[in-house]
Amino acid sequence: MTQDHSALLAQLDALRSADVGAVFAELIRAGLQALIEAEATEAIGAGRYQRTDGRSTHRNGHRPKTVSTTAGDIEIQIPKLRAGSFFPSLLERRRRIDKALHAVIMEAYVHGVSTRSVDDLVTAMGVGSGVSKSEVSRICAGLDREIEAFRTRSLTHTSFPYVFCDATFCKVRVGAHVVSQALVVATGVSIEGTREVLGTAVGDSESFEFWREFLASLKARGLSGVHLVISDAHAGLKAAVVQQFAGSSWQRCRVHFMRNLHGVVAAKHAPAVTAAVKTIFAHTDPADVAAQWDQVADTLSSSSESGGDDG
């Protein structure tokens, strides 16, 4: 009894001289840990080293977990089991909040929000300690793994007769510089009629070498059965299609064609020209397409000549 009393007095002396914030943090940690251990004991059906008929499994060490509290971040230990899994119910709500917070951080990361802005956002949400650049990287590491798994997945589950290739330009950090590069996306239409993003890459969309490597990577992952590739009129892409998909055809994308057309037509004539050209696309028989093409060309040519300088 004397030893216990002396130990208690020593602890009280230590508490008096300690930082108040640190004391509260330790009290919260000890209380949470005690509740967690009690719940683990109930889940197992026996205490540590206890032999009972109701025991369902055994402990297998602990794993650390950092929890944010009003007294700051504290580290607790979650018991691991040899069979099954265990997570304390008192942290379930915290886990749901963490998942929501991580989702917000990843969404901001995907949209290019700076780490400083993410930190401000997290602080505004009530997490007083904010989030560091390394923490953002850690949280988003799982997102990077999922993206990489998607980009490198096998494409052997079906064939894709039609492949659409498109590019959009975005700012990319290369070393110490931010430059504009093309993000290209290949979308396939499967033999079943479903659409699926086949792959993405960042690079020089005007380069034959870039397109050759990109299309070759799709083939290496199992892309097969390609009959038609639809894209803008990139010379490098057209040459790469001939090399990588022998026997397939290439077609200029209608959307890009119409954009190019609008670039050489006066704005006031654009609606009429667009409507006329769309009548060509409405046909499916090659002979009908050719006939409608000639008719539209004659009509627009006559209109341009009669319009004089206004054309």
CSV table of C-alpha atoms in Angstrom, one decimal, residues 1-248:
chain,number,residue,atom,x,y,z
A,1,MET,CA,0.0,0.0,0.0
A,2,THR,CA,2.9,2.3,0.9
A,3,GLN,CA,4.5,1.8,-2.5
A,4,ASP,CA,1.2,2.4,-4.3
A,5,HIS,CA,0.6,5.6,-2.4
A,6,SER,CA,4.2,6.8,-3.1
A,7,ALA,CA,3.8,6.1,-6.8
A,8,LEU,CA,0.5,8.0,-6.9
A,9,LEU,CA,2.1,11.0,-5.2
A,10,ALA,CA,5.0,10.9,-7.7
A,11,GLN,CA,2.5,10.9,-10.6
A,12,LEU,CA,0.7,13.8,-9.1
A,13,ASP,CA,4.0,15.8,-8.7
A,14,ALA,CA,4.7,15.0,-12.4
A,15,LEU,CA,1.3,16.2,-13.4
A,16,ARG,CA,1.7,19.5,-11.5
A,17,SER,CA,4.9,20.3,-13.3
A,18,ALA,CA,3.7,19.1,-16.7
A,19,ASP,CA,2.1,21.2,-19.5
A,20,VAL,CA,-1.7,21.3,-19.0
A,21,GLY,CA,-2.3,20.5,-22.6
A,22,ALA,CA,-0.1,17.5,-22.5
A,23,VAL,CA,-1.8,16.3,-19.4
A,24,PHE,CA,-5.2,16.4,-21.0
A,25,ALA,CA,-4.0,14.8,-24.1
A,26,GLU,CA,-2.5,11.9,-22.1
A,27,LEU,CA,-5.7,11.5,-20.1
A,28,ILE,CA,-7.8,11.3,-23.3
A,29,ARG,CA,-5.3,8.9,-24.8
A,30,ALA,CA,-5.4,6.6,-21.7
A,31,GLY,CA,-9.1,6.8,-21.5
A,32,LEU,CA,-9.6,5.9,-25.2
A,33,GLN,CA,-7.1,3.1,-25.0
A,34,ALA,CA,-8.8,1.6,-21.9
A,35,LEU,CA,-12.2,1.6,-23.7
A,36,ILE,CA,-10.7,0.1,-26.8
A,37,GLU,CA,-9.0,-2.7,-24.9
A,38,ALA,CA,-12.2,-3.4,-23.0
A,39,GLU,CA,-14.2,-3.6,-26.3
A,40,ALA,CA,-11.5,-5.9,-27.8
A,41,THR,CA,-11.7,-8.2,-24.8
A,42,GLU,CA,-15.5,-8.4,-25.2
A,43,ALA,CA,-15.2,-9.2,-28.9
A,44,ILE,CA,-12.6,-11.9,-28.3
A,45,GLY,CA,-14.5,-13.4,-25.4
A,46,ALA,CA,-11.5,-13.4,-23.1
A,47,GLY,CA,-9.0,-11.0,-21.5
A,48,ARG,CA,-5.3,-11.0,-22.3
A,49,TYR,CA,-3.8,-14.4,-21.4
A,50,GLN,CA,-7.2,-15.6,-20.0
A,51,ARG,CA,-8.4,-19.1,-20.8
A,52,THR,CA,-12.2,-19.3,-21.3
A,53,ASP,CA,-14.6,-21.5,-23.3
A,54,GLY,CA,-16.0,-18.4,-25.0
A,55,ARG,CA,-12.7,-17.3,-26.6
A,56,SER,CA,-13.1,-16.8,-30.3
A,57,THR,CA,-9.6,-15.8,-31.3
A,58,HIS,CA,-6.3,-14.4,-29.9
A,59,ARG,CA,-4.7,-11.0,-30.0
A,60,ASN,CA,-1.9,-10.4,-32.5
A,61,GLY,CA,-0.3,-7.2,-31.5
A,62,HIS,CA,-1.5,-3.6,-32.2
A,63,ARG,CA,-1.4,-1.1,-35.0
A,64,PRO,CA,-1.0,2.6,-34.4
A,65,LYS,CA,-3.7,5.2,-35.3
A,66,THR,CA,-3.6,8.9,-35.0
A,67,VAL,CA,-6.8,10.6,-33.8
A,68,SER,CA,-7.5,14.3,-33.8
A,69,THR,CA,-9.1,15.6,-30.5
A,70,THR,CA,-9.7,18.9,-28.9
A,71,ALA,CA,-6.4,18.3,-27.0
A,72,GLY,CA,-4.5,17.8,-30.3
A,73,ASP,CA,-3.5,14.7,-32.2
A,74,ILE,CA,-3.0,11.6,-30.1
A,75,GLU,CA,-1.8,8.2,-31.0
A,76,ILE,CA,-3.7,5.1,-29.9
A,77,GLN,CA,-3.2,1.4,-30.5
A,78,ILE,CA,-5.8,-0.7,-32.2
A,79,PRO,CA,-5.6,-4.4,-31.2
A,80,LYS,CA,-5.1,-6.8,-34.1
A,81,LEU,CA,-6.6,-10.3,-34.1
A,82,ARG,CA,-5.2,-13.6,-35.4
A,83,ALA,CA,-8.5,-14.3,-37.1
A,84,GLY,CA,-11.1,-11.8,-38.2
A,85,SER,CA,-10.8,-8.0,-37.8
A,86,PHE,CA,-11.5,-5.5,-35.0
A,87,PHE,CA,-12.2,-1.8,-35.1
A,88,PRO,CA,-13.5,0.0,-32.0
A,89,SER,CA,-17.1,1.3,-32.3
A,90,LEU,CA,-16.2,4.6,-30.5
A,91,LEU,CA,-14.0,5.5,-33.5
A,92,GLU,CA,-16.5,4.5,-36.2
A,93,ARG,CA,-17.9,8.0,-36.5
A,94,ARG,CA,-14.4,9.3,-36.6
A,95,ARG,CA,-13.5,6.9,-39.3
A,96,ARG,CA,-16.5,8.1,-41.4
A,97,ILE,CA,-15.4,11.7,-40.9
A,98,ASP,CA,-11.8,10.7,-41.9
A,99,LYS,CA,-13.2,9.1,-45.1
A,100,ALA,CA,-15.2,12.2,-45.9
A,101,LEU,CA,-12.2,14.4,-45.2
A,102,HIS,CA,-10.0,12.3,-47.4
A,103,ALA,CA,-12.5,12.4,-50.2
A,104,VAL,CA,-12.5,16.3,-50.0
A,105,ILE,CA,-8.7,16.4,-50.0
A,106,MET,CA,-8.5,14.0,-53.0
A,107,GLU,CA,-11.2,16.0,-54.9
A,108,ALA,CA,-9.2,19.2,-54.3
A,109,TYR,CA,-6.0,17.4,-55.3
A,110,VAL,CA,-7.5,16.2,-58.6
A,111,HIS,CA,-8.7,19.7,-59.5
A,112,GLY,CA,-5.2,21.1,-58.9
A,113,VAL,CA,-5.8,23.0,-55.7
A,114,SER,CA,-2.6,24.0,-54.0
A,115,THR,CA,-1.5,22.3,-50.8
A,116,ARG,CA,-1.8,25.6,-48.9
A,117,SER,CA,-5.4,26.0,-50.0
A,118,VAL,CA,-6.1,22.4,-49.0
A,119,ASP,CA,-4.6,23.1,-45.6
A,120,ASP,CA,-6.9,26.2,-45.2
A,121,LEU,CA,-9.9,24.2,-46.3
A,122,VAL,CA,-9.2,21.4,-43.8
A,123,THR,CA,-8.7,23.9,-41.0
A,124,ALA,CA,-12.0,25.6,-41.9
A,125,MET,CA,-13.6,22.1,-41.6
A,126,GLY,CA,-12.6,22.0,-38.0
A,127,VAL,CA,-9.4,20.0,-38.1
A,128,GLY,CA,-7.2,22.4,-36.1
A,129,SER,CA,-3.9,20.8,-37.0
A,130,GLY,CA,-4.6,21.3,-40.7
A,131,VAL,CA,-2.8,19.0,-43.3
A,132,SER,CA,0.7,19.1,-44.5
A,133,LYS,CA,2.0,18.6,-48.0
A,134,SER,CA,3.3,15.1,-47.1
A,135,GLU,CA,0.0,14.2,-45.6
A,136,VAL,CA,-1.8,15.2,-48.8
A,137,SER,CA,0.6,13.0,-50.7
A,138,ARG,CA,0.0,10.1,-48.3
A,139,ILE,CA,-3.8,10.4,-48.6
A,140,CYS,CA,-3.7,10.7,-52.4
A,141,ALA,CA,-1.2,7.8,-52.7
A,142,GLY,CA,-4.1,5.4,-52.8
A,143,LEU,CA,-5.8,7.5,-55.5
A,144,ASP,CA,-2.6,7.3,-57.6
A,145,ARG,CA,-2.5,3.5,-57.2
A,146,GLU,CA,-6.1,3.2,-58.4
A,147,ILE,CA,-5.4,5.4,-61.4
A,148,GLU,CA,-2.3,3.5,-62.3
A,149,ALA,CA,-4.2,0.2,-62.0
A,150,PHE,CA,-6.9,1.6,-64.3
A,151,ARG,CA,-4.4,2.9,-66.8
A,152,THR,CA,-2.5,-0.5,-67.0
A,153,ARG,CA,-5.5,-2.9,-66.8
A,154,SER,CA,-5.9,-5.7,-69.3
A,155,LEU,CA,-8.1,-5.0,-72.4
A,156,THR,CA,-8.5,-8.6,-73.4
A,157,HIS,CA,-12.1,-9.0,-72.0
A,158,THR,CA,-13.6,-7.9,-75.3
A,159,SER,CA,-12.7,-6.4,-78.7
A,160,PHE,CA,-13.1,-2.8,-79.7
A,161,PRO,CA,-14.0,-2.2,-83.4
A,162,TYR,CA,-14.1,1.6,-83.0
A,163,VAL,CA,-11.6,3.7,-81.2
A,164,PHE,CA,-11.9,7.4,-80.6
A,165,CYS,CA,-8.7,9.4,-79.9
A,166,ASP,CA,-9.0,13.0,-78.6
A,167,ALA,CA,-6.7,15.5,-76.9
A,168,THR,CA,-7.1,18.4,-74.5
A,169,PHE,CA,-4.3,20.7,-73.5
A,170,CYS,CA,-3.5,21.4,-69.8
A,171,LYS,CA,-0.7,22.8,-67.8
A,172,VAL,CA,1.9,20.3,-66.6
A,173,ARG,CA,4.9,20.7,-64.3
A,174,VAL,CA,8.0,19.5,-66.0
A,175,GLY,CA,11.0,19.9,-63.7
A,176,ALA,CA,11.0,23.5,-62.5
A,177,HIS,CA,8.7,24.7,-65.3
A,178,VAL,CA,5.0,24.6,-66.1
A,179,VAL,CA,4.3,23.9,-69.7
A,180,SER,CA,1.3,23.2,-71.9
A,181,GLN,CA,1.0,19.5,-73.0
A,182,ALA,CA,-1.7,17.4,-74.5
A,183,LEU,CA,-3.6,14.9,-72.4
A,184,VAL,CA,-4.8,12.3,-74.9
A,185,VAL,CA,-7.6,9.9,-74.2
A,186,ALA,CA,-8.5,6.8,-76.2
A,187,THR,CA,-12.2,5.7,-75.9
A,188,GLY,CA,-13.3,2.4,-77.4
A,189,VAL,CA,-16.7,1.1,-78.5
A,190,SER,CA,-16.8,-2.6,-77.8
A,191,ILE,CA,-18.4,-5.3,-80.0
A,192,GLU,CA,-21.3,-5.3,-77.5
A,193,GLY,CA,-21.9,-1.6,-78.1
A,194,THR,CA,-20.6,-0.2,-74.8
A,195,ARG,CA,-18.1,2.6,-74.4
A,196,GLU,CA,-14.9,2.3,-72.3
A,197,VAL,CA,-11.9,4.6,-71.7
A,198,LEU,CA,-9.0,2.5,-72.9
A,199,GLY,CA,-6.1,4.6,-71.9
A,200,THR,CA,-4.6,8.1,-71.3
A,201,ALA,CA,-1.2,9.7,-71.8
A,202,VAL,CA,0.5,13.1,-71.7
A,203,GLY,CA,2.8,14.3,-74.4
A,204,ASP,CA,3.3,15.9,-77.8
A,205,SER,CA,0.1,15.1,-79.7
A,206,GLU,CA,1.6,16.2,-83.0
A,207,SER,CA,4.4,13.7,-82.8
A,208,PHE,CA,4.3,10.4,-84.6
A,209,GLU,CA,6.6,8.8,-82.0
A,210,PHE,CA,4.2,9.8,-79.2
A,211,TRP,CA,1.2,8.3,-80.9
A,212,ARG,CA,3.1,5.2,-81.9
A,213,GLU,CA,4.1,4.5,-78.3
A,214,PHE,CA,0.6,5.2,-77.0
A,215,LEU,CA,-1.2,2.9,-79.5
A,216,ALA,CA,1.5,0.3,-79.0
A,217,SER,CA,0.8,0.4,-75.2
A,218,LEU,CA,-2.9,-0.2,-75.9
A,219,LYS,CA,-2.0,-3.2,-78.0
A,220,ALA,CA,0.3,-4.5,-75.4
A,221,ARG,CA,-2.5,-4.5,-72.9
A,222,GLY,CA,-4.7,-6.6,-75.2
A,223,LEU,CA,-6.6,-4.1,-77.5
A,224,SER,CA,-7.7,-6.0,-80.5
A,225,GLY,CA,-10.3,-6.1,-83.3
A,226,VAL,CA,-9.9,-2.4,-84.2
A,227,HIS,CA,-11.6,-1.6,-87.5
A,228,LEU,CA,-11.8,2.2,-87.4
A,229,VAL,CA,-10.0,5.0,-85.5
A,230,ILE,CA,-11.7,8.3,-85.3
A,231,SER,CA,-9.7,11.5,-84.4
A,232,ASP,CA,-8.6,14.9,-85.5
A,233,ALA,CA,-6.4,15.1,-88.6
A,234,HIS,CA,-3.1,14.7,-86.8
A,235,ALA,CA,-0.5,13.5,-89.4
A,236,GLY,CA,1.5,11.7,-86.7
A,237,LEU,CA,-1.6,9.9,-85.4
A,238,LYS,CA,-2.7,8.8,-88.9
A,239,ALA,CA,0.7,7.4,-89.6
A,240,ALA,CA,0.8,5.6,-86.3
A,241,VAL,CA,-2.6,4.1,-86.9
A,242,VAL,CA,-1.4,2.6,-90.2
A,243,GLN,CA,1.6,1.1,-88.5
A,244,GLN,CA,0.0,-0.2,-85.3
A,245,PHE,CA,-3.4,-1.3,-86.6
A,246,ALA,CA,-2.8,-2.8,-90.0
A,247,GLY,CA,-6.0,-3.2,-92.0
A,248,SER,CA,-7.9,-0.7,-90.0
